[in-house]
PDB file of C-alpha atoms in Angstrom:
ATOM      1  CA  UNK U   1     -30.190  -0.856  71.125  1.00  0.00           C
ATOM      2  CA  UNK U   2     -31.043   2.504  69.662  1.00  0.00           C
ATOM      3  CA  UNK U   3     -31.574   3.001  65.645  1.00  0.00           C
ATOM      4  CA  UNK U   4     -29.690   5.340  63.835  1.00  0.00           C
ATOM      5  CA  UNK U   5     -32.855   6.616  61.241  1.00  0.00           C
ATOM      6  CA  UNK U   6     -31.654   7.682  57.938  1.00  0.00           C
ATOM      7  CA  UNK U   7     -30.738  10.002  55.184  1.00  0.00           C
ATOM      8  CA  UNK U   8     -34.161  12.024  54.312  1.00  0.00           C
ATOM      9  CA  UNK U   9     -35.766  12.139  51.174  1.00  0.00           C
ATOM     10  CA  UNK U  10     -36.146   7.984  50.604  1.00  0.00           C
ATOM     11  CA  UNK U  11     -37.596   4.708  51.740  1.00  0.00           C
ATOM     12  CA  UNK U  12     -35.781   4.048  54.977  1.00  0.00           C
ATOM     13  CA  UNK U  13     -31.805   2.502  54.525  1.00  0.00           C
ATOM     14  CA  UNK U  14     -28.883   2.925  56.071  1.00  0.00           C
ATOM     15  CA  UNK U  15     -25.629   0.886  57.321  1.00  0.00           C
ATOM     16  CA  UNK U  16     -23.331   1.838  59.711  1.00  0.00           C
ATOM     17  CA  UNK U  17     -19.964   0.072  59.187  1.00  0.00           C
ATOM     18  CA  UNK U  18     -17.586   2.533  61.767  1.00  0.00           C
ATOM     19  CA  UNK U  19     -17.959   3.968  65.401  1.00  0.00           C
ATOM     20  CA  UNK U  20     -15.341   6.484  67.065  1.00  0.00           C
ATOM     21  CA  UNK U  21     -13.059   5.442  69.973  1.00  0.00           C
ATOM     22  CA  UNK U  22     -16.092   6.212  72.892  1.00  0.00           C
ATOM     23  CA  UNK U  23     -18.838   5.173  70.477  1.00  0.00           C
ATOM     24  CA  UNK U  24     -20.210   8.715  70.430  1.00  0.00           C
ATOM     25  CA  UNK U  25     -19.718   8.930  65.841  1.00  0.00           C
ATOM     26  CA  UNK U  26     -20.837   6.430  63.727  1.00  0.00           C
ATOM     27  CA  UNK U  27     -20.690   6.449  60.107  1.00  0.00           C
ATOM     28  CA  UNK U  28     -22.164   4.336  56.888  1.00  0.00           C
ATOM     29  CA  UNK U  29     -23.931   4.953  54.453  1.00  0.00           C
ATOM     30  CA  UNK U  30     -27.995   6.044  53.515  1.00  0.00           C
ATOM     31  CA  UNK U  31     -29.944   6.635  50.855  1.00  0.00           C
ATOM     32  CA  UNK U  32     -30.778  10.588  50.774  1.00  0.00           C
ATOM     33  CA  UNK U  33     -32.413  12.986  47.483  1.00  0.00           C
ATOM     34  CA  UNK U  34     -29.108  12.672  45.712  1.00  0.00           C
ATOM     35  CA  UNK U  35     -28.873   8.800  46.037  1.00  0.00           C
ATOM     36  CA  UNK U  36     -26.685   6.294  48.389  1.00  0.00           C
ATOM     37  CA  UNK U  37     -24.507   9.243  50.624  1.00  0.00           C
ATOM     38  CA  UNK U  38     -22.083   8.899  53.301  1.00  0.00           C
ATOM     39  CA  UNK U  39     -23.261   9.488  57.087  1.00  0.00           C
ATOM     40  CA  UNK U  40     -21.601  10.574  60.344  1.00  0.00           C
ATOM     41  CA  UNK U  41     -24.287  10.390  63.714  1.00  0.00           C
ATOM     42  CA  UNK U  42     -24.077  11.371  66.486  1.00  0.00           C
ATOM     43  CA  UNK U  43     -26.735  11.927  69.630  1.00  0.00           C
ATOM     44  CA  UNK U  44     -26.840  15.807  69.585  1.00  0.00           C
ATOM     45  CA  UNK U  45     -26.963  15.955  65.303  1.00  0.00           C
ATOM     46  CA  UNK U  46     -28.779  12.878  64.437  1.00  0.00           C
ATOM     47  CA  UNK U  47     -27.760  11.570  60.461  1.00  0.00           C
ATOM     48  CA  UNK U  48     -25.813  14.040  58.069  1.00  0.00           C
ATOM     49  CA  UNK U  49     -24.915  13.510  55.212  1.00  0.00           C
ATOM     50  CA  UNK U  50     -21.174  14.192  53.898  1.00  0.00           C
ATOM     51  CA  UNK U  51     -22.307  14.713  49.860  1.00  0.00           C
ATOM     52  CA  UNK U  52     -19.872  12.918  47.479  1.00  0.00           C
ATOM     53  CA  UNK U  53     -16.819  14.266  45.566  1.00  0.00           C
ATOM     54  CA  UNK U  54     -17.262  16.331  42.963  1.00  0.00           C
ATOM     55  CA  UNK U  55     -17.730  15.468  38.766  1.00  0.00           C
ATOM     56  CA  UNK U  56     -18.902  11.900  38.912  1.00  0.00           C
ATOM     57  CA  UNK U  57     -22.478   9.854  39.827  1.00  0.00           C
ATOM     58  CA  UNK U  58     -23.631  10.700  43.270  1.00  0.00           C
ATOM     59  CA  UNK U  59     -22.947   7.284  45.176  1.00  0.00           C
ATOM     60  CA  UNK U  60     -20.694   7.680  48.762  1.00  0.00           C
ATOM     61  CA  UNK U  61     -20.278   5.285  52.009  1.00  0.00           C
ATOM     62  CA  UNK U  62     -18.109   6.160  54.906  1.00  0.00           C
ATOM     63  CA  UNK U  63     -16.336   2.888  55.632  1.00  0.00           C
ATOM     64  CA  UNK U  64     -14.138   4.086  59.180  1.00  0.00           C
ATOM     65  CA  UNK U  65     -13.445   6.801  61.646  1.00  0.00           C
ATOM     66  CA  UNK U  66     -10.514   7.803  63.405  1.00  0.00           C
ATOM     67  CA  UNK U  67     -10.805   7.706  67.514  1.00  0.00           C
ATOM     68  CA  UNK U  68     -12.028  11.007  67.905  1.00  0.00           C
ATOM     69  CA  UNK U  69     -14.388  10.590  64.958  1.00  0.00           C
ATOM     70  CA  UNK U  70     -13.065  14.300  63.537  1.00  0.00           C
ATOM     71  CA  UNK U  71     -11.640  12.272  60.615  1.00  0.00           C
ATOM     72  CA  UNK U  72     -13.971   9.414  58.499  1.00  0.00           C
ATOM     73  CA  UNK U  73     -12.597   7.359  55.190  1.00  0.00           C
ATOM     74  CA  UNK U  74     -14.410   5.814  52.520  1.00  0.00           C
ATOM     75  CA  UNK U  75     -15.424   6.036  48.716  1.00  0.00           C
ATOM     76  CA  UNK U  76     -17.185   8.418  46.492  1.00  0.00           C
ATOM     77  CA  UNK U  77     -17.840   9.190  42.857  1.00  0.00           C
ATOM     78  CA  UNK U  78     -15.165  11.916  41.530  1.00  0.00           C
ATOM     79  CA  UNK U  79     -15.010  12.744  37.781  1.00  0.00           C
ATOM     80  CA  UNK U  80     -11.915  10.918  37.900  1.00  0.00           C
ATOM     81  CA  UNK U  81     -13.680   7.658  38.776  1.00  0.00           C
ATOM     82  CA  UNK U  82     -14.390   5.638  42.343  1.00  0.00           C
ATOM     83  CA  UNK U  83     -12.040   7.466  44.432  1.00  0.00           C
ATOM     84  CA  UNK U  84     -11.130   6.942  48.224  1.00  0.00           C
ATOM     85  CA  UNK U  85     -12.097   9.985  50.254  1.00  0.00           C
ATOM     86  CA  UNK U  86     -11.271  11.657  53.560  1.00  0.00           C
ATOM     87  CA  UNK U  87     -13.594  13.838  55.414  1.00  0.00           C
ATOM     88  CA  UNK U  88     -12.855  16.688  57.933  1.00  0.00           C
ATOM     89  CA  UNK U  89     -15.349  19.271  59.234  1.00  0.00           C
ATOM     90  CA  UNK U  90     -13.357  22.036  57.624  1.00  0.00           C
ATOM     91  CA  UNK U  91     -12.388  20.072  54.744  1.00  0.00           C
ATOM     92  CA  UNK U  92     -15.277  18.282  53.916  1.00  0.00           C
ATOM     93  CA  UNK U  93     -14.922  15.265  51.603  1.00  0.00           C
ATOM     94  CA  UNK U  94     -11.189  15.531  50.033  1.00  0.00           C
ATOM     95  CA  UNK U  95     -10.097  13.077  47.446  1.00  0.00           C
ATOM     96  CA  UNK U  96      -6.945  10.849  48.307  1.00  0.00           C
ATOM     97  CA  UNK U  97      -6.419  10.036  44.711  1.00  0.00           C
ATOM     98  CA  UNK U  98      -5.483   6.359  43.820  1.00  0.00           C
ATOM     99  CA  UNK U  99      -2.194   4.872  43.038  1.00  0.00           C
ATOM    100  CA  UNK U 100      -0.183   5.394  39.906  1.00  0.00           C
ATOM    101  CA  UNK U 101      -0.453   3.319  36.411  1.00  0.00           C
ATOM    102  CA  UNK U 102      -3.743   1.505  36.762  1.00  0.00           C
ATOM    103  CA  UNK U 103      -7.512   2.113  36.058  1.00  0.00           C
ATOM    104  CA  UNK U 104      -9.025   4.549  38.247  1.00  0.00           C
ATOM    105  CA  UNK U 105     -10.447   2.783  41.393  1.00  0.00           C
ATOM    106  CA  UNK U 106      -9.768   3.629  45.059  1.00  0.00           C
ATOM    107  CA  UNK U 107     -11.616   2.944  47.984  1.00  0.00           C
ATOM    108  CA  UNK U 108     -10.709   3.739  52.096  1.00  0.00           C
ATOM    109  CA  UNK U 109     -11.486   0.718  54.096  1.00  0.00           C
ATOM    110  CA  UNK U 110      -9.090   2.076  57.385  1.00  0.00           C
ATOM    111  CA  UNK U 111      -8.188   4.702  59.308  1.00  0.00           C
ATOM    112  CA  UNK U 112      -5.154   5.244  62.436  1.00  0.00           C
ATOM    113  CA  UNK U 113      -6.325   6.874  65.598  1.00  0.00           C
ATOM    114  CA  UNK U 114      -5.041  10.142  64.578  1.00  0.00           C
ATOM    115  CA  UNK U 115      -6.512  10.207  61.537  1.00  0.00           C
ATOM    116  CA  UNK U 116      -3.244  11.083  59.412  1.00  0.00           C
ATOM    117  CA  UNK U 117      -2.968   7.362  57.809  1.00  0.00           C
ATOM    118  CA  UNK U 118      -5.463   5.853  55.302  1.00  0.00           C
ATOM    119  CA  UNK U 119      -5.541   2.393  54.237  1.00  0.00           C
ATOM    120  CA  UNK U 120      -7.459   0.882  51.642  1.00  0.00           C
ATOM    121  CA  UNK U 121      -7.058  -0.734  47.906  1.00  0.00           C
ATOM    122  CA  UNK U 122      -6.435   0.900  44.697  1.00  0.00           C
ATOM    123  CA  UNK U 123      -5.608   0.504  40.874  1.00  0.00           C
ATOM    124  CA  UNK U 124      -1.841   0.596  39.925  1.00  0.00           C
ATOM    125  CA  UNK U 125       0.081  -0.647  36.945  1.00  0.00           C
ATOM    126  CA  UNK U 126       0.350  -4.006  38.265  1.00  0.00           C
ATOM    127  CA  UNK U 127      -3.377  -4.188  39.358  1.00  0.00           C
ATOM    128  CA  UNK U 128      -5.701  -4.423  42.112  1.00  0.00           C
ATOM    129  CA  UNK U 129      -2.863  -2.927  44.676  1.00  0.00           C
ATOM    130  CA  UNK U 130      -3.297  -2.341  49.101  1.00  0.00           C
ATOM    131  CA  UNK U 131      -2.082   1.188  49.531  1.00  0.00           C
ATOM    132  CA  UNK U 132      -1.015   3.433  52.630  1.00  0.00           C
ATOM    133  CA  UNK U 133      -1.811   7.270  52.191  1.00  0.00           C
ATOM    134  CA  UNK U 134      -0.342  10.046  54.107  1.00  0.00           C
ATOM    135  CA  UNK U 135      -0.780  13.579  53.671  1.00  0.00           C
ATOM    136  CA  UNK U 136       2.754  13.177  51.777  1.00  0.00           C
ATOM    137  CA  UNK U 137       1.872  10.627  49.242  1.00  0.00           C
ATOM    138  CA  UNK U 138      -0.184   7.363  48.675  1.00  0.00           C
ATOM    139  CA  UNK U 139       2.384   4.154  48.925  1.00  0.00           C
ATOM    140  CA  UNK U 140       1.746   0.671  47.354  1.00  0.00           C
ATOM    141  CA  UNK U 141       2.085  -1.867  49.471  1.00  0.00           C
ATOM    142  CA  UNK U 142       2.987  -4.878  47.319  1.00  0.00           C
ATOM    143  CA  UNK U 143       1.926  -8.273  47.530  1.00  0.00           C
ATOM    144  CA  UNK U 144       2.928 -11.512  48.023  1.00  0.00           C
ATOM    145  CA  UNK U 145       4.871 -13.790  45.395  1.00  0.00           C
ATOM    146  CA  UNK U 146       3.620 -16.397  43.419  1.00  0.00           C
ATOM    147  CA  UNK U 147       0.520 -15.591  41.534  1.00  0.00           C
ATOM    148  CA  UNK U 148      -1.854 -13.017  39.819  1.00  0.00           C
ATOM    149  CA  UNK U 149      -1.071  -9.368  41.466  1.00  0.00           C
ATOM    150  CA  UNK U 150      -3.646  -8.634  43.712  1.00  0.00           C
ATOM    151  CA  UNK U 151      -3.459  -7.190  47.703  1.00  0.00           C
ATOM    152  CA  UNK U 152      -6.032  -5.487  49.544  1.00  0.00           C
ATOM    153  CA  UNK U 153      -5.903  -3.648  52.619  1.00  0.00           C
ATOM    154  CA  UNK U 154      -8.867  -4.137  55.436  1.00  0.00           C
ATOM    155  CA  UNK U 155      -7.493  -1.813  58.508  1.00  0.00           C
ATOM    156  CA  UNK U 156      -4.510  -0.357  60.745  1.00  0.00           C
ATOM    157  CA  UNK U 157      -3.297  -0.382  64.056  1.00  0.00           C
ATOM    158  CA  UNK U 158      -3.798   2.574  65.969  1.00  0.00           C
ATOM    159  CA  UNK U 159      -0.289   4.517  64.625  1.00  0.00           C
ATOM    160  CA  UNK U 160      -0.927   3.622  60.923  1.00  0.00           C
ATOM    161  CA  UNK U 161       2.622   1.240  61.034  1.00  0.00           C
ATOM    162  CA  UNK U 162       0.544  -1.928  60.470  1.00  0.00           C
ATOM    163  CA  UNK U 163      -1.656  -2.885  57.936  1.00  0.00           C
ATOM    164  CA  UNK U 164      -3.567  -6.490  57.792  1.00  0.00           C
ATOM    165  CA  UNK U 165      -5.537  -7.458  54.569  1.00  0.00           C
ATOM    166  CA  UNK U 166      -5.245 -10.191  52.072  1.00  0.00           C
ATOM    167  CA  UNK U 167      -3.443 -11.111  48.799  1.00  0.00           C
ATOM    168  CA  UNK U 168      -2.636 -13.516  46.211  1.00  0.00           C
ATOM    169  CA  UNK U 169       0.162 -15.908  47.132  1.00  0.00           C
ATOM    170  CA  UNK U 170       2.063 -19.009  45.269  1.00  0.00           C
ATOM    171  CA  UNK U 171      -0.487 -21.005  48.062  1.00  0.00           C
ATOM    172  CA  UNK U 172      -3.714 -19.010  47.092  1.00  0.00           C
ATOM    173  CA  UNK U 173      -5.568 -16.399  48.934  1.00  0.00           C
ATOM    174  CA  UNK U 174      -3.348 -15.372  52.044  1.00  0.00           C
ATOM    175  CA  UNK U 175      -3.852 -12.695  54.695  1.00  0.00           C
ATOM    176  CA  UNK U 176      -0.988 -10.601  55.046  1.00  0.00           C
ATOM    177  CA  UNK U 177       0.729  -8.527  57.991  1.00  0.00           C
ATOM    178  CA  UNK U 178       2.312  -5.392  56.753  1.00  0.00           C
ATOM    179  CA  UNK U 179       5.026  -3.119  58.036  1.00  0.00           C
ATOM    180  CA  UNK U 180       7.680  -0.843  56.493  1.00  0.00           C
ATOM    181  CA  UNK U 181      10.330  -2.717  58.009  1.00  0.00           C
ATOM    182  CA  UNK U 182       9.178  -6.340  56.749  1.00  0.00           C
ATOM    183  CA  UNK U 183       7.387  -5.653  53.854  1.00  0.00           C
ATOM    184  CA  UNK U 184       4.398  -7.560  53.369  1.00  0.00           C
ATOM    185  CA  UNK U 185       4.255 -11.271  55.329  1.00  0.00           C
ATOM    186  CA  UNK U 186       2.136 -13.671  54.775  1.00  0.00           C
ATOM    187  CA  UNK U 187       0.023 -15.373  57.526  1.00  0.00           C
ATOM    188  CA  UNK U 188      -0.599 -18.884  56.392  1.00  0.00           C
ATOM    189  CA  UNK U 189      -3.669 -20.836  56.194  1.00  0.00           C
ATOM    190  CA  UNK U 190      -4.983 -23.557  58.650  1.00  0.00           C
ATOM    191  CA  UNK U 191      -4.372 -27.124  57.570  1.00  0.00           C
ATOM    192  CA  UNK U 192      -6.878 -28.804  55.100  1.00  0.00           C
ATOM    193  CA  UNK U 193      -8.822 -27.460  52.804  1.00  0.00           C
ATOM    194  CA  UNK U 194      -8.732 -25.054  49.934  1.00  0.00           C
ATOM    195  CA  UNK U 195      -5.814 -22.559  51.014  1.00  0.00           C
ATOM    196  CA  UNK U 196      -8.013 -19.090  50.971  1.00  0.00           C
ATOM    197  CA  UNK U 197      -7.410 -16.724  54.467  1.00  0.00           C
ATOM    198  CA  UNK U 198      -8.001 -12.992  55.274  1.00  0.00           C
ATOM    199  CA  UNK U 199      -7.474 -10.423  57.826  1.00  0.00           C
ATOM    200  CA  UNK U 200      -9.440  -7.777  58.740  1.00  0.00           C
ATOM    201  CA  UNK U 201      -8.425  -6.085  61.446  1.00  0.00           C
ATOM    202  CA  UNK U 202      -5.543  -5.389  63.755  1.00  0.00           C
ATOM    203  CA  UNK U 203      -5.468  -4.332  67.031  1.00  0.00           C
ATOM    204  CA  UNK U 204      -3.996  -1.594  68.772  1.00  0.00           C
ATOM    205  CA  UNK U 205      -1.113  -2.296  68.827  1.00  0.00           C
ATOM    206  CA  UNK U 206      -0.395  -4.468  65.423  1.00  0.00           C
ATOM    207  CA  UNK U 207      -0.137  -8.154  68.048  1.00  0.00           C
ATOM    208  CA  UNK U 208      -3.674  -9.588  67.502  1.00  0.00           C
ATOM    209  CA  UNK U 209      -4.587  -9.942  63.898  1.00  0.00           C
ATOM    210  CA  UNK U 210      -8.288 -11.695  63.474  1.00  0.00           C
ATOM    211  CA  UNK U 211      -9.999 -12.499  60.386  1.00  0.00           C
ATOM    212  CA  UNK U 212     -10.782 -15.693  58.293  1.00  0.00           C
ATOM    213  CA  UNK U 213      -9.778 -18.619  57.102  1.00  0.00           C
ATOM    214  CA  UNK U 214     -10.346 -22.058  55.744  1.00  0.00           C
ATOM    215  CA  UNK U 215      -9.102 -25.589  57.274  1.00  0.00           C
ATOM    216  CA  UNK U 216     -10.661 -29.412  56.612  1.00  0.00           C
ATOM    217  CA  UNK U 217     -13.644 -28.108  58.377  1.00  0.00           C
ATOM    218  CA  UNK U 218     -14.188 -24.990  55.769  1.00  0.00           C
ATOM    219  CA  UNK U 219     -14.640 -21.778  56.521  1.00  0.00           C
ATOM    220  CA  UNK U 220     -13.234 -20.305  60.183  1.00  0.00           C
ATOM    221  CA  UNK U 221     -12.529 -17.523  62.143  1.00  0.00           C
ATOM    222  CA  UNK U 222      -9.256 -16.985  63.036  1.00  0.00           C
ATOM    223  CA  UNK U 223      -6.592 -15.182  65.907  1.00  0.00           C
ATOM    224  CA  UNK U 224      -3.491 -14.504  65.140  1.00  0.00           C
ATOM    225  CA  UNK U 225       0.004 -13.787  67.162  1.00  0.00           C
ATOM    226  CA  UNK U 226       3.577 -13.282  66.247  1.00  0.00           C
ATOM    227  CA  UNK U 227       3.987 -15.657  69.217  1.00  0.00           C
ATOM    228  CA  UNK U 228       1.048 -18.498  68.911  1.00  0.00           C
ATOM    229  CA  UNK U 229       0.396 -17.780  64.868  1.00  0.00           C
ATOM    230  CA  UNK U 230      -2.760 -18.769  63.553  1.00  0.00           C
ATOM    231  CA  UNK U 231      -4.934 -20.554  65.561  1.00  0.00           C
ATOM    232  CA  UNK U 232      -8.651 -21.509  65.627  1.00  0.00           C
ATOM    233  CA  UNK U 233     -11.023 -19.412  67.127  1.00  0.00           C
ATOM    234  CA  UNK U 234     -13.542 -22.261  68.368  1.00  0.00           C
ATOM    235  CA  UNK U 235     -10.692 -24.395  68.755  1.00  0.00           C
ATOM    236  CA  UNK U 236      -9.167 -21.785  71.146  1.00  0.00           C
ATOM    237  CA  UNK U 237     -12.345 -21.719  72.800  1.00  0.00           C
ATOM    238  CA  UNK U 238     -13.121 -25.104  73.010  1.00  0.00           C
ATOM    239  CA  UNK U 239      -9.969 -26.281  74.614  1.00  0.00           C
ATOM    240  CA  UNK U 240     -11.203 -23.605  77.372  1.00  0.00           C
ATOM    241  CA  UNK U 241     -13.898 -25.842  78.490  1.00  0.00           C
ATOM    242  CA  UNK U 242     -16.634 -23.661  75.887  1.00  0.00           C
ATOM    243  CA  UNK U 243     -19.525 -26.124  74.344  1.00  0.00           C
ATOM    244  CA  UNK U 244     -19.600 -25.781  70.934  1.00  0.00           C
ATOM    245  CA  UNK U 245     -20.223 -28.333  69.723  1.00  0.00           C
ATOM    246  CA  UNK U 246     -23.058 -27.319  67.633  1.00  0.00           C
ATOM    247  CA  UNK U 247     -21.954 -23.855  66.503  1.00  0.00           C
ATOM    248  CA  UNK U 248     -19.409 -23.337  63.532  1.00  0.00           C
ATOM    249  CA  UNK U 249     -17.522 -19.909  63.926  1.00  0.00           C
ATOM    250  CA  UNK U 250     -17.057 -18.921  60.126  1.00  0.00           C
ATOM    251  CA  UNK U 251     -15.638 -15.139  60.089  1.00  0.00           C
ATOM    252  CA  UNK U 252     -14.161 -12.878  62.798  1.00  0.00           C
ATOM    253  CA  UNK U 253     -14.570  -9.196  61.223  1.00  0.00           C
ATOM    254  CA  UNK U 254     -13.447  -6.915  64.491  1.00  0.00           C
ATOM    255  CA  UNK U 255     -10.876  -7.126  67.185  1.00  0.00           C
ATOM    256  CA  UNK U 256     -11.213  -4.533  70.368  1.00  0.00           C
ATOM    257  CA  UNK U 257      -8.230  -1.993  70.696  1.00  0.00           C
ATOM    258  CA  UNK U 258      -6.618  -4.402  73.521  1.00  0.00           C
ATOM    259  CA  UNK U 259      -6.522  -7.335  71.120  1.00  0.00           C
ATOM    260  CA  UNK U 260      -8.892  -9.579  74.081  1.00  0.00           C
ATOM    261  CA  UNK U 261     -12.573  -9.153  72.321  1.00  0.00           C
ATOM    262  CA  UNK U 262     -13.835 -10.195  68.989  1.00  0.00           C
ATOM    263  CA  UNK U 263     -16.834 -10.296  66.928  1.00  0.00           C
ATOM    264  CA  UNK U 264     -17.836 -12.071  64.024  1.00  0.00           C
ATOM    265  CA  UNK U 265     -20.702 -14.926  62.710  1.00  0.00           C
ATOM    266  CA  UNK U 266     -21.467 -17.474  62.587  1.00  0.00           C
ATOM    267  CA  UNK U 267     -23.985 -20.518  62.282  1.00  0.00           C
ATOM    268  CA  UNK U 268     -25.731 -21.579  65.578  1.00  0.00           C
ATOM    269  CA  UNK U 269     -27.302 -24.990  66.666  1.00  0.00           C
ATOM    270  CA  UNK U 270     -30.064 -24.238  64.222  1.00  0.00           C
ATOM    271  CA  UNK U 271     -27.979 -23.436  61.606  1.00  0.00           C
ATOM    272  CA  UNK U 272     -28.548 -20.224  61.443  1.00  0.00           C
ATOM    273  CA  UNK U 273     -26.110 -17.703  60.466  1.00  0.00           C
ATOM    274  CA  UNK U 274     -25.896 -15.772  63.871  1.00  0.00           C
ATOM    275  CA  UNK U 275     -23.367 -12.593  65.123  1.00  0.00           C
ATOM    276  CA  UNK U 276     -21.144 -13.694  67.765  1.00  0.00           C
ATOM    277  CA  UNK U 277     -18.765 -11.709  70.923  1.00  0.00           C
ATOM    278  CA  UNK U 278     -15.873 -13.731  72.537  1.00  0.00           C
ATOM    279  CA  UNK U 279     -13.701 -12.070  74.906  1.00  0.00           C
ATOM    280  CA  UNK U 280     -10.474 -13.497  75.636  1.00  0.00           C
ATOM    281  CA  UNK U 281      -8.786 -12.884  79.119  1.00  0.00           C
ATOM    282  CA  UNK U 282      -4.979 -12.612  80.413  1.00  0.00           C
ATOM    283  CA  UNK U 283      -3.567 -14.687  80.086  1.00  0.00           C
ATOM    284  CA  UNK U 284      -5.085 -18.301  79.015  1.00  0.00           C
ATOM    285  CA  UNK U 285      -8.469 -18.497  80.199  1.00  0.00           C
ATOM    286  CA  UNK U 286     -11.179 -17.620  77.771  1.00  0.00           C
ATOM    287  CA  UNK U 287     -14.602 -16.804  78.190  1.00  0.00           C
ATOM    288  CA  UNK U 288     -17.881 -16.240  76.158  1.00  0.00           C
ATOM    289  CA  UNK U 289     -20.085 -13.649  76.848  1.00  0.00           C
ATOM    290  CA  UNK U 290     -23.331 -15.273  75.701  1.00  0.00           C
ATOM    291  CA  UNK U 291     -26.812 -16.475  75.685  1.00  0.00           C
ATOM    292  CA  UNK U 292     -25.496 -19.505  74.540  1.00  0.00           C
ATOM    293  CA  UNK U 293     -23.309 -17.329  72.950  1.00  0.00           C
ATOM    294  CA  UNK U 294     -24.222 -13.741  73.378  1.00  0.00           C
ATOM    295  CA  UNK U 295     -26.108 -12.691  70.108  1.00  0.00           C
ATOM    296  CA  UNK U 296     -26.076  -9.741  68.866  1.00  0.00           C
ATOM    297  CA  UNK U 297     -28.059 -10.582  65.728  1.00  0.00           C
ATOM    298  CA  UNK U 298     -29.616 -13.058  63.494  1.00  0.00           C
ATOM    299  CA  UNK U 299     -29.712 -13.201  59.799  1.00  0.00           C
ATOM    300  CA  UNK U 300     -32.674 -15.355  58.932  1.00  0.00           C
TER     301      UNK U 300
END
């Protein structure tokens, strides 16, 4: 493990919440002179920070990266208000704007490969409202029917044509599966419980969606298929001859570009909450790379 440093001028702080295809960019955010700023690091340049958008209080994060980390997404302070940003080299920051009708709020939360498609959630005249933005124009995304108007948008496959977050629903909180063919589809809950699920990220390809959700048992991670639906991660790897019987897997937050490794937390036999990495083979077998599990860091 190698650490990052930080943005000079403060008390050590930083977060890094995005890493490039090859693992050579990573960007978060640090606290610099100006205040909390937006990084990109890499080996040869170390920390730098990416300023903030002009007219409004100086407070930026870089939330994601495209594969070649040349283009990073997240937030910064404009005079118009929180506004979801895009950063080039020879653009710098760039504002994306945020959707029409609502309060001004936007924030970038994903990126395609390419870098030409941002996801994230803005303000529109219906409210909170997942949008897609191309260099052509920033599209609302909808939600699902049934309750209060709200849909967020967590991350992309790698061509920007499918978009995984979570919305309001006639059942509760539901994580969604967007394209521009089907519109916005719900993905269900597991059984029991308060009905509350969410996705956070896709893979590759838009088959594996992974995120969280809530059965009898409360909180769980999830994996999701067009094929297989939602299905329990510990279940999944239980029924693969895994002991775990004294771990509860509560959130899966990433999903590798092949759909067949995930990370998340969890809390371990100590009950703990504890990071967690489960790869899943072709085509049935699944196996845990662990110490137990393998950890990859505890939260005490």
């Amino acid at each position: 493990m190698v650490g990052l440093g930080d943005l000079p001028g403060r008390s050590l702080s930083s977060i890094a919440y995005g890493v490039s295809a090859d693992g050579s960019v990573v960007v978060g955010e640090g606290y610099s002179d100006s205040g909390l700023e937006a990084f990109r690091w890499t080996a040869a340049g170390g920390m730098l920070g990416l300023g903030d958008l002009d007219g409004g209080d100086f407070r930026s994060y870089a939330k994601n990266v495209s594969a070649d980390g040349s283009v990073i997404v997240g937030s910064g302070g404009s005079a118009s208000g929180t506004e979801a940003f895009r950063w080039t080299a020879e653009n710098g920051l760039s504002g994306i704007g945020d959707l029409d009708g609502g309060s001004f709020y936007s924030y970038a939360a994903g990126v395609s490969s390419d870098g030409s498609v941002v996801v994230g959630t803005g303000t529109s005249s219906n409210g909170t409202e997942a949008f897609r933005w191309t260099s052509d124009d920033m599209s609302p995304l909808g939600d699902l029917i049934g309750s209060t108007f709200v849909s967020r948008a967590y991350s992309t496959s790698a061509d920007g044509s499918v978009i995984v977050g979570n919305s309001n629903s006639d059942s509760g909180i539901e994580a969604y599966r967007w394209t521009n063919e089907s519109g916005m589809i719900g993905l269900g809950d597991l059984d029991g419980g308060q009905f509350s699920s969410c996705a956070y990220d896709v893979s590759a390809d838009g088959s594996v969606i992974v995120g969280q959700c809530t059965s009898d048992l409360g909180q769980q991670a999830f994996y999701w298929t067009q094929t297989g639906g939602m299905k329990s991660i510990k279940e999944m790897l239980t029924n693969a001859g895994i002991d775990l019987t004294h771990w509860k897997l509560n959130c899966a937050y990433g999903v590798s570009a092949d759909g067949r490794t995930i990370v998340g937390y969890g809390t371990n036999h100590q009950n703990r909450t504890e990071a967690w990495i489960a790869t899943i083979p072709e085509p049935a077998t699944v196996a845990l790379l662990s110490l137990g599990f393998l950890f990859l860091k505890k939260i005490k």
